[in-house]
GROMACS .gro file of N, CA and C in nm:
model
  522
    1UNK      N    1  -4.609  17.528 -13.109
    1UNK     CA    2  -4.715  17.595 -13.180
    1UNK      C    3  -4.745  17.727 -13.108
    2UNK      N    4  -4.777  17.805 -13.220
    2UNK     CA    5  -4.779  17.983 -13.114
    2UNK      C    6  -4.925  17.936 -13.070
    3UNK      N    7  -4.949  18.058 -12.980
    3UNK     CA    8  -5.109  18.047 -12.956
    3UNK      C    9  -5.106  18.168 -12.900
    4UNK      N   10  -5.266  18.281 -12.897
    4UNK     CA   11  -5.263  18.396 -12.875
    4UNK      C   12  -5.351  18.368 -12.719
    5UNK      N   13  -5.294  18.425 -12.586
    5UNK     CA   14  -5.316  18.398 -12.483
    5UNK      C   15  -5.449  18.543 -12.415
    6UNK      N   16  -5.462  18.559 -12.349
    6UNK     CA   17  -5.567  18.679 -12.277
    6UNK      C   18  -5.489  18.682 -12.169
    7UNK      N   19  -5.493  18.519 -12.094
    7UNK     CA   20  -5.437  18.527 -11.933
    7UNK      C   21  -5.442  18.425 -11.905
    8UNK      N   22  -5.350  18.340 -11.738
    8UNK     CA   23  -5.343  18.184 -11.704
    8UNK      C   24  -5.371  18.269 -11.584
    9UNK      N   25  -5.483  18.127 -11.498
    9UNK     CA   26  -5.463  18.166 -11.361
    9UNK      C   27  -5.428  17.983 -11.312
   10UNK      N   28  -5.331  18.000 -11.273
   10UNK     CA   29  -5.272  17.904 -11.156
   10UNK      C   30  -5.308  17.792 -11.113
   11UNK      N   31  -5.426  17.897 -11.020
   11UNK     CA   32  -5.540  17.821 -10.973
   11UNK      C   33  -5.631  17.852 -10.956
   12UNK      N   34  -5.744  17.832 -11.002
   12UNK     CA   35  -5.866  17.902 -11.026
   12UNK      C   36  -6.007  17.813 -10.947
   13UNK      N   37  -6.051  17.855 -10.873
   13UNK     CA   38  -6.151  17.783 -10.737
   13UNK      C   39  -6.324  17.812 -10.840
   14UNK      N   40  -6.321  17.883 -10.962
   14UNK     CA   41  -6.465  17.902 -10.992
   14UNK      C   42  -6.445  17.830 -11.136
   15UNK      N   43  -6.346  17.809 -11.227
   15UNK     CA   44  -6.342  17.812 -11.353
   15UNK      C   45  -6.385  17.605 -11.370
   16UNK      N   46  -6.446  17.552 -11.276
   16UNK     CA   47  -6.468  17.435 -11.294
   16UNK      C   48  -6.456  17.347 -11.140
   17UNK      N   49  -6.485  17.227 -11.145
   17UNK     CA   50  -6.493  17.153 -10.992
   17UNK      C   51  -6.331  17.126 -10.954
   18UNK      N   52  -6.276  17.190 -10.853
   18UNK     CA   53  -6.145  17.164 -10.794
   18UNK      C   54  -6.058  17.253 -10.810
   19UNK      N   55  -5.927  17.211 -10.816
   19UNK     CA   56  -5.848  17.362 -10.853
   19UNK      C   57  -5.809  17.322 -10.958
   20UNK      N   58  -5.766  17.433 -11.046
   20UNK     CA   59  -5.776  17.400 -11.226
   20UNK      C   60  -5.685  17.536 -11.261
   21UNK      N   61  -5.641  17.480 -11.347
   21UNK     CA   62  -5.514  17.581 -11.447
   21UNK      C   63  -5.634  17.636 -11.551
   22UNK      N   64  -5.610  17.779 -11.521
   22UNK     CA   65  -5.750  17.812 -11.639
   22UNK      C   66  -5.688  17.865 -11.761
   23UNK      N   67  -5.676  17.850 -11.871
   23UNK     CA   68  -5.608  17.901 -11.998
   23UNK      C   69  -5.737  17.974 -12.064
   24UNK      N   70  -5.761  18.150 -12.054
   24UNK     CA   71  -5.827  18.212 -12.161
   24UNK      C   72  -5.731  18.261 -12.298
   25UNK      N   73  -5.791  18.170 -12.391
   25UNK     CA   74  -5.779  18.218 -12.497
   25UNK      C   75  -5.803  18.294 -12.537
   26UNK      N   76  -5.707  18.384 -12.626
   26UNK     CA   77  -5.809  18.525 -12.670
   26UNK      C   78  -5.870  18.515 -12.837
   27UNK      N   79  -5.993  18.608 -12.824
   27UNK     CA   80  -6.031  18.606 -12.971
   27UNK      C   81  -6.129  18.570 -12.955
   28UNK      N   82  -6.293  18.626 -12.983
   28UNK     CA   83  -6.449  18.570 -12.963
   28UNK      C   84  -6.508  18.624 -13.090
   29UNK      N   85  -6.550  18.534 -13.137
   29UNK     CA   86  -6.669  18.613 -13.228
   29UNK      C   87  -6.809  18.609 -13.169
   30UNK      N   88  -6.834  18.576 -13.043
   30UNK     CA   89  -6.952  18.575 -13.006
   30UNK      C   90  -7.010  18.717 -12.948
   31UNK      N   91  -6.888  18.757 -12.889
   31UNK     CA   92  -6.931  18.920 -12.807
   31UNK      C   93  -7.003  18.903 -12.758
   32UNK      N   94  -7.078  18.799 -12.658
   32UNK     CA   95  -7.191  18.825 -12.608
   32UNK      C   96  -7.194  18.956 -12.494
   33UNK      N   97  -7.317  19.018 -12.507
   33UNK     CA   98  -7.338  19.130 -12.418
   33UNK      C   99  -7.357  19.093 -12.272
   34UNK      N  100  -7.211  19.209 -12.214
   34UNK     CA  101  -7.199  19.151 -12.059
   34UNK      C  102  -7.141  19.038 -12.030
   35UNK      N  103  -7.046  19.007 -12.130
   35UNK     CA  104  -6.971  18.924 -12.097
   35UNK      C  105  -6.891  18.970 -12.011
   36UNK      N  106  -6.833  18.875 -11.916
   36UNK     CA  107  -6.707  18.917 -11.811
   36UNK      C  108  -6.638  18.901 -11.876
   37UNK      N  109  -6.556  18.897 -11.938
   37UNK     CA  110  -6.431  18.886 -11.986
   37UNK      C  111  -6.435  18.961 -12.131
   38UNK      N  112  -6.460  19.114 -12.139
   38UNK     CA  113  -6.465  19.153 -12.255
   38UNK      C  114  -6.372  19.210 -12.305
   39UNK      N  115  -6.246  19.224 -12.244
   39UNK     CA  116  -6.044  19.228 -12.339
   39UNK      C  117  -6.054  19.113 -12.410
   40UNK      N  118  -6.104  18.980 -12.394
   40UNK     CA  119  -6.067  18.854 -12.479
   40UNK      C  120  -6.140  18.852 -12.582
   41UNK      N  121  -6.247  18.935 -12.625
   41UNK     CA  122  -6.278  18.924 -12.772
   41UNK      C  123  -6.197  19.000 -12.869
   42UNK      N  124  -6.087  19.066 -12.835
   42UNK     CA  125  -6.006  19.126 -13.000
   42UNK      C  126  -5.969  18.994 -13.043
   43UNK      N  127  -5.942  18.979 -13.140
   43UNK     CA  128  -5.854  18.874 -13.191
   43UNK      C  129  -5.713  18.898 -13.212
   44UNK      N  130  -5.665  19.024 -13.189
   44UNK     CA  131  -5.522  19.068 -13.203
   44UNK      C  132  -5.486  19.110 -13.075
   45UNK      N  133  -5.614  19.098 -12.962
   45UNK     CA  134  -5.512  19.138 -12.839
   45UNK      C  135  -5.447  19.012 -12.739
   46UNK      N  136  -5.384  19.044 -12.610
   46UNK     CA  137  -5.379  18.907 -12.571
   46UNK      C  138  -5.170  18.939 -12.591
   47UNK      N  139  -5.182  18.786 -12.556
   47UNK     CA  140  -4.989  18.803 -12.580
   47UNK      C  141  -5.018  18.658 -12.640
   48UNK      N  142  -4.842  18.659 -12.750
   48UNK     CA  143  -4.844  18.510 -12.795
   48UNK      C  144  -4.776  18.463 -12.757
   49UNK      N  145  -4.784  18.303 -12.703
   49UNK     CA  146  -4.689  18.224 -12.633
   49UNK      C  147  -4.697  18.119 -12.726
   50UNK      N  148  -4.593  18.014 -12.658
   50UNK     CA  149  -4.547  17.894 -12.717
   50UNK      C  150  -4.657  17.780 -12.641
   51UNK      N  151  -4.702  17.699 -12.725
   51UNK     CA  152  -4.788  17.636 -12.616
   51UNK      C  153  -4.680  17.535 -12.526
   52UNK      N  154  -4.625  17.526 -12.556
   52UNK     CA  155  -4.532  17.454 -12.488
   52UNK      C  156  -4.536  17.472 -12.363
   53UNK      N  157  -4.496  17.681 -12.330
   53UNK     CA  158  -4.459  17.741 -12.244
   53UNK      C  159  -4.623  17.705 -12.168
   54UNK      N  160  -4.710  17.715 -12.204
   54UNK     CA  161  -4.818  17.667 -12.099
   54UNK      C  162  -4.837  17.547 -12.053
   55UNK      N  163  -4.787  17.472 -12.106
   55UNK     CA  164  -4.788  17.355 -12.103
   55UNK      C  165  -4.739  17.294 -11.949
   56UNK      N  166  -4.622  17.365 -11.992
   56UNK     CA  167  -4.509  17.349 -11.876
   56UNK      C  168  -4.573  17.413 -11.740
   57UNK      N  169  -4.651  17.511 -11.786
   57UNK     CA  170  -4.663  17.569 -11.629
   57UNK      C  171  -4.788  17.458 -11.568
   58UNK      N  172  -4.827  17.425 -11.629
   58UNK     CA  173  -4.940  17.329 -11.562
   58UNK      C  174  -4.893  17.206 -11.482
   59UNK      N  175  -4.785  17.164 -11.574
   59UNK     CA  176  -4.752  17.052 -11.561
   59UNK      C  177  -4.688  17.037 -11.432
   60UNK      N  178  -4.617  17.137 -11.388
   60UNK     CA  179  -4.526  17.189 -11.273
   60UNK      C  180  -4.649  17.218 -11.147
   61UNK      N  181  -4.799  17.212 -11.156
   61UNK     CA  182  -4.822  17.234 -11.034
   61UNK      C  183  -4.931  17.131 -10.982
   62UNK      N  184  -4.880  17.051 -10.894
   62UNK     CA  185  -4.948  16.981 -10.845
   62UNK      C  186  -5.073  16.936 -10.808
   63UNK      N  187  -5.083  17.035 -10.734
   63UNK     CA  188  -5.219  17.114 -10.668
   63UNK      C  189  -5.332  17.094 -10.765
   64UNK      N  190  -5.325  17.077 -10.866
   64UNK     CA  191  -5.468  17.123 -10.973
   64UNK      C  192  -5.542  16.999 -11.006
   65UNK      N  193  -5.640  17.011 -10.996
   65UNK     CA  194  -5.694  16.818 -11.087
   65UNK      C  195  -5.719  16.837 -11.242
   66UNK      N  196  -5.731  16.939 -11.318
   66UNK     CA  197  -5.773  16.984 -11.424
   66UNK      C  198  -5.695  17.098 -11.508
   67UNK      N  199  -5.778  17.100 -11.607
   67UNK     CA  200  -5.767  17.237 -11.690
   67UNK      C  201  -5.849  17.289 -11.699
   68UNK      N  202  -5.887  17.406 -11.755
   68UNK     CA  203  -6.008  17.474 -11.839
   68UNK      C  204  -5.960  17.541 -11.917
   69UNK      N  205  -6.018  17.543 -12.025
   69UNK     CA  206  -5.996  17.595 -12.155
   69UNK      C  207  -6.112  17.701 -12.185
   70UNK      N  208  -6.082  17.866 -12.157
   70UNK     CA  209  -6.207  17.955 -12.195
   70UNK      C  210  -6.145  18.036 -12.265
   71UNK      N  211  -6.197  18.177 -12.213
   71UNK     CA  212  -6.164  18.286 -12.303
   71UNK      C  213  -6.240  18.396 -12.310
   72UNK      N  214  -6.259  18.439 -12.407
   72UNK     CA  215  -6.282  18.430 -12.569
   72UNK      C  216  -6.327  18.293 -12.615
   73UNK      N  217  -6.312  18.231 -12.719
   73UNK     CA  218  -6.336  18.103 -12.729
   73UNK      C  219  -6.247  18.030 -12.769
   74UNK      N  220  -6.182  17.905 -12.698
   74UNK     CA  221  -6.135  17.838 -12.717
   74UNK      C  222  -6.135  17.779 -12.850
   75UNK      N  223  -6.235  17.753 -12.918
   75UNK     CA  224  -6.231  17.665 -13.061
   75UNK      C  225  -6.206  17.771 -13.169
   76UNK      N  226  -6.168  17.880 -13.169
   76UNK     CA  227  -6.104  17.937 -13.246
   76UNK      C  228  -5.954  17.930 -13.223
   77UNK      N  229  -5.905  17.865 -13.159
   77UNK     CA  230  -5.762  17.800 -13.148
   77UNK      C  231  -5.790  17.649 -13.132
   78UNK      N  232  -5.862  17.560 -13.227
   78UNK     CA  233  -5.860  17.456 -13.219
   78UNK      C  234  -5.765  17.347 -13.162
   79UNK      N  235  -5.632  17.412 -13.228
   79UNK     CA  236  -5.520  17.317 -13.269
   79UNK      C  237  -5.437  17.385 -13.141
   80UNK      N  238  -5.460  17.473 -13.116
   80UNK     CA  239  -5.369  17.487 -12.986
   80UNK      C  240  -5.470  17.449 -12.833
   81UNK      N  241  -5.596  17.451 -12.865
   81UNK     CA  242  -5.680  17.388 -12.750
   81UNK      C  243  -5.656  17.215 -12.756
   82UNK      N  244  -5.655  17.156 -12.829
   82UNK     CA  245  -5.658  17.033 -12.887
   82UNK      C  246  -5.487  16.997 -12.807
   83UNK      N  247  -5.402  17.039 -12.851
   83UNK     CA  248  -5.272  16.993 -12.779
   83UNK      C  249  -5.269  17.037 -12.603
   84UNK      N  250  -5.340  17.144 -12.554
   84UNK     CA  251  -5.359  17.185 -12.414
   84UNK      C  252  -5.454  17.033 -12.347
   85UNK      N  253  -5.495  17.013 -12.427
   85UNK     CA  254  -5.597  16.896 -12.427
   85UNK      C  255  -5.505  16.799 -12.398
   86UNK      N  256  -5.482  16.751 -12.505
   86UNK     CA  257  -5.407  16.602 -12.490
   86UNK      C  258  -5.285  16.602 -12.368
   87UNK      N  259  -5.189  16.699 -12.366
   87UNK     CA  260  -5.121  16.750 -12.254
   87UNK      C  261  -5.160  16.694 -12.103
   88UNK      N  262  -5.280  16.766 -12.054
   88UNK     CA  263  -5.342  16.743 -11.926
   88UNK      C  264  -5.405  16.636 -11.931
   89UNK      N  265  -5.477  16.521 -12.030
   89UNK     CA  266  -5.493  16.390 -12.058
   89UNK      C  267  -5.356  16.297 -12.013
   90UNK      N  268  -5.210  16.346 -12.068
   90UNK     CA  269  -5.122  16.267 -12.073
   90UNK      C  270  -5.112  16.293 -11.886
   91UNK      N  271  -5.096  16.368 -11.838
   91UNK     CA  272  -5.132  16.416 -11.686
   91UNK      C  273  -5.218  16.344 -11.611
   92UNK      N  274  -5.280  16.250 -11.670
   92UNK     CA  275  -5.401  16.247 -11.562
   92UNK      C  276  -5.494  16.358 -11.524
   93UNK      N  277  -5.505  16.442 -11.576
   93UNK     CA  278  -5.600  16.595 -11.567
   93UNK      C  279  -5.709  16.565 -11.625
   94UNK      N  280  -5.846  16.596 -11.577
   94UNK     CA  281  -5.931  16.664 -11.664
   94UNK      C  282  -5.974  16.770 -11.719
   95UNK      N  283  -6.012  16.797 -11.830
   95UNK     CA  284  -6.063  16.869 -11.879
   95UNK      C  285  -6.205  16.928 -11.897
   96UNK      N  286  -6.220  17.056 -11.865
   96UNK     CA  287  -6.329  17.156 -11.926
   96UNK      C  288  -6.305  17.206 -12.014
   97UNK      N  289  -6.405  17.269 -12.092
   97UNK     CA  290  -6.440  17.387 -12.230
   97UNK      C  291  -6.554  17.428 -12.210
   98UNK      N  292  -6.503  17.592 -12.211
   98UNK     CA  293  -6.633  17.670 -12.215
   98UNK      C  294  -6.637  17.704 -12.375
   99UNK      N  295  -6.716  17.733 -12.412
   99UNK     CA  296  -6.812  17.798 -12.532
   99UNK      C  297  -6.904  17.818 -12.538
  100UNK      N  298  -6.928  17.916 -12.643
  100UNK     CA  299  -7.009  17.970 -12.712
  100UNK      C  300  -7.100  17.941 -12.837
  101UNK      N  301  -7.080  17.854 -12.890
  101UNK     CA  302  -7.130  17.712 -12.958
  101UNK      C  303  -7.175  17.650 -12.832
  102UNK      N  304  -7.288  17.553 -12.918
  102UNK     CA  305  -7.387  17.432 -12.854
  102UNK      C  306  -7.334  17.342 -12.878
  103UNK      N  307  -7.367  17.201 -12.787
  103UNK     CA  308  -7.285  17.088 -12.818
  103UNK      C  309  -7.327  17.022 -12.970
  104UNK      N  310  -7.511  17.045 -12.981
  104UNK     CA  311  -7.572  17.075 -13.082
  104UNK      C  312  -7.500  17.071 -13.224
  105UNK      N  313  -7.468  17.206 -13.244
  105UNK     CA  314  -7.366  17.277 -13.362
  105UNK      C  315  -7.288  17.186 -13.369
  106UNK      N  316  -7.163  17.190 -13.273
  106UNK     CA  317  -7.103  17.119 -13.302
  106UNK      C  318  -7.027  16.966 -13.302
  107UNK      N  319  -7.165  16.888 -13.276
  107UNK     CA  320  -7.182  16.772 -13.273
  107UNK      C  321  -7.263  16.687 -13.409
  108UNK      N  322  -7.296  16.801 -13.477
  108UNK     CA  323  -7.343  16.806 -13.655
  108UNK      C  324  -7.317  16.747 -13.708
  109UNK      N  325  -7.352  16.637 -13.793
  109UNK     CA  326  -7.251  16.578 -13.886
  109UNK      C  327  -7.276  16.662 -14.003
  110UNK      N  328  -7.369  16.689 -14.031
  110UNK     CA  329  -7.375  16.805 -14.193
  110UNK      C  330  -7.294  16.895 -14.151
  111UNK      N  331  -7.245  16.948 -14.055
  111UNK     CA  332  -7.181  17.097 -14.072
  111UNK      C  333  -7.047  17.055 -14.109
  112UNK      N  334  -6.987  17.116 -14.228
  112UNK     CA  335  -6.850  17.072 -14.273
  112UNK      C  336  -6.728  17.162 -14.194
  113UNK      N  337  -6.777  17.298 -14.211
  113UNK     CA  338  -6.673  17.331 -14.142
  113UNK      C  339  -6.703  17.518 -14.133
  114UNK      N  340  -6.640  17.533 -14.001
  114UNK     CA  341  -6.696  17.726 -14.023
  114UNK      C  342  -6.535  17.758 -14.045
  115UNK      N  343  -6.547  17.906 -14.002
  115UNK     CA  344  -6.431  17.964 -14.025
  115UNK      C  345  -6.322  17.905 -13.943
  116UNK      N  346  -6.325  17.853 -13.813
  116UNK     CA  347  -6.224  17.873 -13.746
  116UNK      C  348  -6.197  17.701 -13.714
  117UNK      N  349  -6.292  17.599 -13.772
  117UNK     CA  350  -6.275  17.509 -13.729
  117UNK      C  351  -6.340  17.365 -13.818
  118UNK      N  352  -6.295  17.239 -13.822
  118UNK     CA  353  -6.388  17.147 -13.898
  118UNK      C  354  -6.437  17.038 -13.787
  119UNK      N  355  -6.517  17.013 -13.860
  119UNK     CA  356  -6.622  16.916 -13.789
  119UNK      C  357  -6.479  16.798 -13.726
  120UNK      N  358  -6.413  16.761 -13.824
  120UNK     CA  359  -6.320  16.624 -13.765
  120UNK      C  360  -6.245  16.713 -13.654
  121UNK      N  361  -6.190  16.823 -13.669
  121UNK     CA  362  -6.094  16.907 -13.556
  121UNK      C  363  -6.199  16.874 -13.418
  122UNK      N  364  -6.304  16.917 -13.429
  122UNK     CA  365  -6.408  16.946 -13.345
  122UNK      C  366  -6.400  16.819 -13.242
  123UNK      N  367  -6.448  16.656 -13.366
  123UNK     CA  368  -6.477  16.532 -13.257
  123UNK      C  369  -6.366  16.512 -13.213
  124UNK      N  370  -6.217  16.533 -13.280
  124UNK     CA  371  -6.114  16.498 -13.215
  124UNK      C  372  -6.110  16.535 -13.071
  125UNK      N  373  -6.136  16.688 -13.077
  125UNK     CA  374  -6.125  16.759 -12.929
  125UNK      C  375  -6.168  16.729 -12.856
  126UNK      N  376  -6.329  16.729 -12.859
  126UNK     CA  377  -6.405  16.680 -12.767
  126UNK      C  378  -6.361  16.550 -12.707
  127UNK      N  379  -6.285  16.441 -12.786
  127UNK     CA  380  -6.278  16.328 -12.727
  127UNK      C  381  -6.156  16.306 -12.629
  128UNK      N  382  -6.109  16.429 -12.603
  128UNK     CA  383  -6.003  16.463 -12.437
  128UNK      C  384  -6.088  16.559 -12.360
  129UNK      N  385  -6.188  16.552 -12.379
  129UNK     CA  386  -6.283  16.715 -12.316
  129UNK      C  387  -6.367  16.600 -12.191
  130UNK      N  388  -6.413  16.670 -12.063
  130UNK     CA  389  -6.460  16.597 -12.015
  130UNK      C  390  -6.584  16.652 -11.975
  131UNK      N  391  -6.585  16.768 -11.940
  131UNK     CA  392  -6.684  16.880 -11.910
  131UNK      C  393  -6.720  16.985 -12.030
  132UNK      N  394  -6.816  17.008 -12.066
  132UNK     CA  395  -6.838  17.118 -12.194
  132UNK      C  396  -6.947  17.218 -12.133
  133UNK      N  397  -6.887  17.283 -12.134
  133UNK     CA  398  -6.988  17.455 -12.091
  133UNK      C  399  -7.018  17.509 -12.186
  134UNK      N  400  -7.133  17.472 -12.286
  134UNK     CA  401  -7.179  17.552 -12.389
  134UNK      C  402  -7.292  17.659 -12.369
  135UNK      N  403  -7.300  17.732 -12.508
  135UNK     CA  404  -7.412  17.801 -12.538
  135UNK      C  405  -7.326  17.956 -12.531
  136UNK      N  406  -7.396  18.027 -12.590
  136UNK     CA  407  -7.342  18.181 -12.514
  136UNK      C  408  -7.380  18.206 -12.412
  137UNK      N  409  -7.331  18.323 -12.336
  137UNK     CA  410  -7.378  18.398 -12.220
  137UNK      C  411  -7.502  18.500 -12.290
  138UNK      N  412  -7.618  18.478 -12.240
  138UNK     CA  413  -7.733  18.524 -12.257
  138UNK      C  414  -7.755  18.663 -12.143
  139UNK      N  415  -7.732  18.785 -12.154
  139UNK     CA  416  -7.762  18.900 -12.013
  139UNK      C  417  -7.864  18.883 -11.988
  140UNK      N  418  -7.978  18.843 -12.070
  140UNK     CA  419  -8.148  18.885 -11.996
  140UNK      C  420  -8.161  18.729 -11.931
  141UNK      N  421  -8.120  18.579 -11.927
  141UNK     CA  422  -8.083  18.514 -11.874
  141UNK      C  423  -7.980  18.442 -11.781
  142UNK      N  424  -7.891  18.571 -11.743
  142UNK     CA  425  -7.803  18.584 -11.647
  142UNK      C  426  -7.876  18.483 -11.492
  143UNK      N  427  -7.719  18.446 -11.434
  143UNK     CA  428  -7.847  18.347 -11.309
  143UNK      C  429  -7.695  18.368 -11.223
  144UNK      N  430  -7.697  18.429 -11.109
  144UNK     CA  431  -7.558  18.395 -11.035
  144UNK      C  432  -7.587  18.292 -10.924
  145UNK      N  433  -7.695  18.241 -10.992
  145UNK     CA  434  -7.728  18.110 -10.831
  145UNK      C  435  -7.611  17.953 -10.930
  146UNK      N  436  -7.612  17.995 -11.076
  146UNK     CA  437  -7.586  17.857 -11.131
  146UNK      C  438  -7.415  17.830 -11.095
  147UNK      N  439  -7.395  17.702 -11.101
  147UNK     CA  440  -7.258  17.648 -11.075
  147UNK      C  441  -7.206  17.642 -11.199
  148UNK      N  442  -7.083  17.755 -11.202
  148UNK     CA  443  -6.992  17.749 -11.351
  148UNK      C  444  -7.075  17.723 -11.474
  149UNK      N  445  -7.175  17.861 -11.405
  149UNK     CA  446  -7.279  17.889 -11.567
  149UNK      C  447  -7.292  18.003 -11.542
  150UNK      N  448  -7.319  18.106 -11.644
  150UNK     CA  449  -7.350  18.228 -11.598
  150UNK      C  450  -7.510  18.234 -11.623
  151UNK      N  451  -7.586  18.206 -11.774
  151UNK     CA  452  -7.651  18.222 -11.783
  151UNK      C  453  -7.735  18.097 -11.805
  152UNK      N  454  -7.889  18.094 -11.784
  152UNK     CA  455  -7.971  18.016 -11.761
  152UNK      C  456  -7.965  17.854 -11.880
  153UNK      N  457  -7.908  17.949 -12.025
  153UNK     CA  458  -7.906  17.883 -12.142
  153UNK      C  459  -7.796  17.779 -12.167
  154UNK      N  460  -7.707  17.798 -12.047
  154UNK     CA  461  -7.601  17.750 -12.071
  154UNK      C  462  -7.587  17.583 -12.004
  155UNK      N  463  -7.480  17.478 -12.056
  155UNK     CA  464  -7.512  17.324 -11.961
  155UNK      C  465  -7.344  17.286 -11.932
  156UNK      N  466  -7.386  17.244 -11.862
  156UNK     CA  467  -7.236  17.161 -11.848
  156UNK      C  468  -7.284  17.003 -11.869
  157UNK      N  469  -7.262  16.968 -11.944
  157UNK     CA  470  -7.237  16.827 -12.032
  157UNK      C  471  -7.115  16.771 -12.015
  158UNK      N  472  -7.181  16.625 -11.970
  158UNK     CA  473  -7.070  16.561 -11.929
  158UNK      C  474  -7.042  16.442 -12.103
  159UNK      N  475  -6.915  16.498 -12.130
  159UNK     CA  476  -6.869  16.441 -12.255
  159UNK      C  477  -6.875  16.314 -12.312
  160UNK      N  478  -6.794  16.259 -12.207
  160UNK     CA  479  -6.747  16.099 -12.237
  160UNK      C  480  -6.899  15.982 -12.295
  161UNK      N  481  -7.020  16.023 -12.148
  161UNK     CA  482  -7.155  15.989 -12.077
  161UNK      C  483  -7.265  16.034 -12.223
  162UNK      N  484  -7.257  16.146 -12.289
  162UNK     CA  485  -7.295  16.190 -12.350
  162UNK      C  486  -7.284  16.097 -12.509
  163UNK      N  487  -7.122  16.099 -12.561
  163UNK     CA  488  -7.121  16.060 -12.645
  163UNK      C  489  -7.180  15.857 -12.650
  164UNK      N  490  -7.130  15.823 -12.531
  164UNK     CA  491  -7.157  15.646 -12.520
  164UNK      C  492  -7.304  15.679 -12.500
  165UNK      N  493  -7.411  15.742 -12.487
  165UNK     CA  494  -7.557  15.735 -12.461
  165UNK      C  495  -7.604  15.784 -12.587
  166UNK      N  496  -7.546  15.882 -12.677
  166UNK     CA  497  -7.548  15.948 -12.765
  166UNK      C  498  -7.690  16.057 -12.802
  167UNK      N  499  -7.652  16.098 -12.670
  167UNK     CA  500  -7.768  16.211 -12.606
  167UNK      C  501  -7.637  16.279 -12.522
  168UNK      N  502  -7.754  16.416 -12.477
  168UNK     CA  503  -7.721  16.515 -12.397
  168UNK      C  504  -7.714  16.474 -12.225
  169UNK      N  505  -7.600  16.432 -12.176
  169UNK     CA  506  -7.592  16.409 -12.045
  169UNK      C  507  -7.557  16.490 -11.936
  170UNK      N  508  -7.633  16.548 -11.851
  170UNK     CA  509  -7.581  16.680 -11.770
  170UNK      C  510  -7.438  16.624 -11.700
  171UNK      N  511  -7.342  16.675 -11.686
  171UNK     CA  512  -7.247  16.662 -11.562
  171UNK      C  513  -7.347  16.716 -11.426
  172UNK      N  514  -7.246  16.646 -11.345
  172UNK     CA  515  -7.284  16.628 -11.172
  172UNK      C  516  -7.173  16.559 -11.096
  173UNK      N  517  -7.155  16.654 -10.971
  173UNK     CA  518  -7.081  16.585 -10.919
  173UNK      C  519  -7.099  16.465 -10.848
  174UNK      N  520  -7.033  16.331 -10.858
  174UNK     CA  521  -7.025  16.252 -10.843
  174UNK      C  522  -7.014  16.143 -10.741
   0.00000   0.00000   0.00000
């Protein structure tokens, strides 16, 4: 499956707890202002790879306990986040996702479906996701004290904990 890339880092010491293969996706409709990463909102920029080819590079390095899946936003490549997913699952890896969406949104059952994604794509994903970094990046709520948050609005939700309580469960390390 193609998928439109921004950049991989290796190993990445901030993009989540441990060392982690970070995959930004490119393409945001959120634009939030002051985002760090503001090349990954074109939707035509970026390079296209095979997911395969990422696949492989993860798979090949030891060192990592995880993935992360950012960007731009990841759920506008559902179907290529969704197989990066299951991939590092078949690994023994865990998984993060950052976004720009609330777990909220898209934990909806009325919402049928937006442009880039449907509600069933959505629970599928989440249910290899282990960590979820939602909300946008907010600038007038910017916080550089938070751990793999930028801004105040934002949570890291722990997935699995969340859905079996069927509430909002913070992640913490353990």
């Amino acid at each position: 499956m193609k998928v439109r890339i921004a950049d991989c880092i290796d190993e990445s010491f901030v993009d989540g707890e441990g060392i982690r293969f970070a995959i930004f996706l490119q393409g945001c409709p959120h634009r939030c202002e002051g985002c760090h990463n503001p090349k990954t909102h074109d939707f035509d920029g970026g390079y296209i790879f095979n997911t395969k080819q990422i696949t492989e590079k993860f798979k090949k390095n030891p060192l990592i306990s995880g993935i992360t899946l950012t960007g731009g936003e990841p759920l506008c490549q559902i179907k290529a986040s969704t197989e990066f997913a299951i991939a590092a699952k078949n690994l023994k890896l865990n998984v993060w996702c950052y976004t720009g969406y609330t777990y909220e949104y898209l934990t909806n059952e009325k919402f049928l479906k937006n442009e880039f994604f449907t509600h069933d794509e959505i629970k599928n994903f989440l249910s290899y996701v282990d960590v979820l970094v939602d909300g946008p990046f907010i600038l007038s709520q910017r916080d550089l004290t938070m751990r793999f948050c930028g801004s105040k609005n934002q949570r890291l939700i722990d997935i699995k904990k969340s859905f079996e309580q069927k509430k909002i469960i913070a992640w913490s390390l353990d």
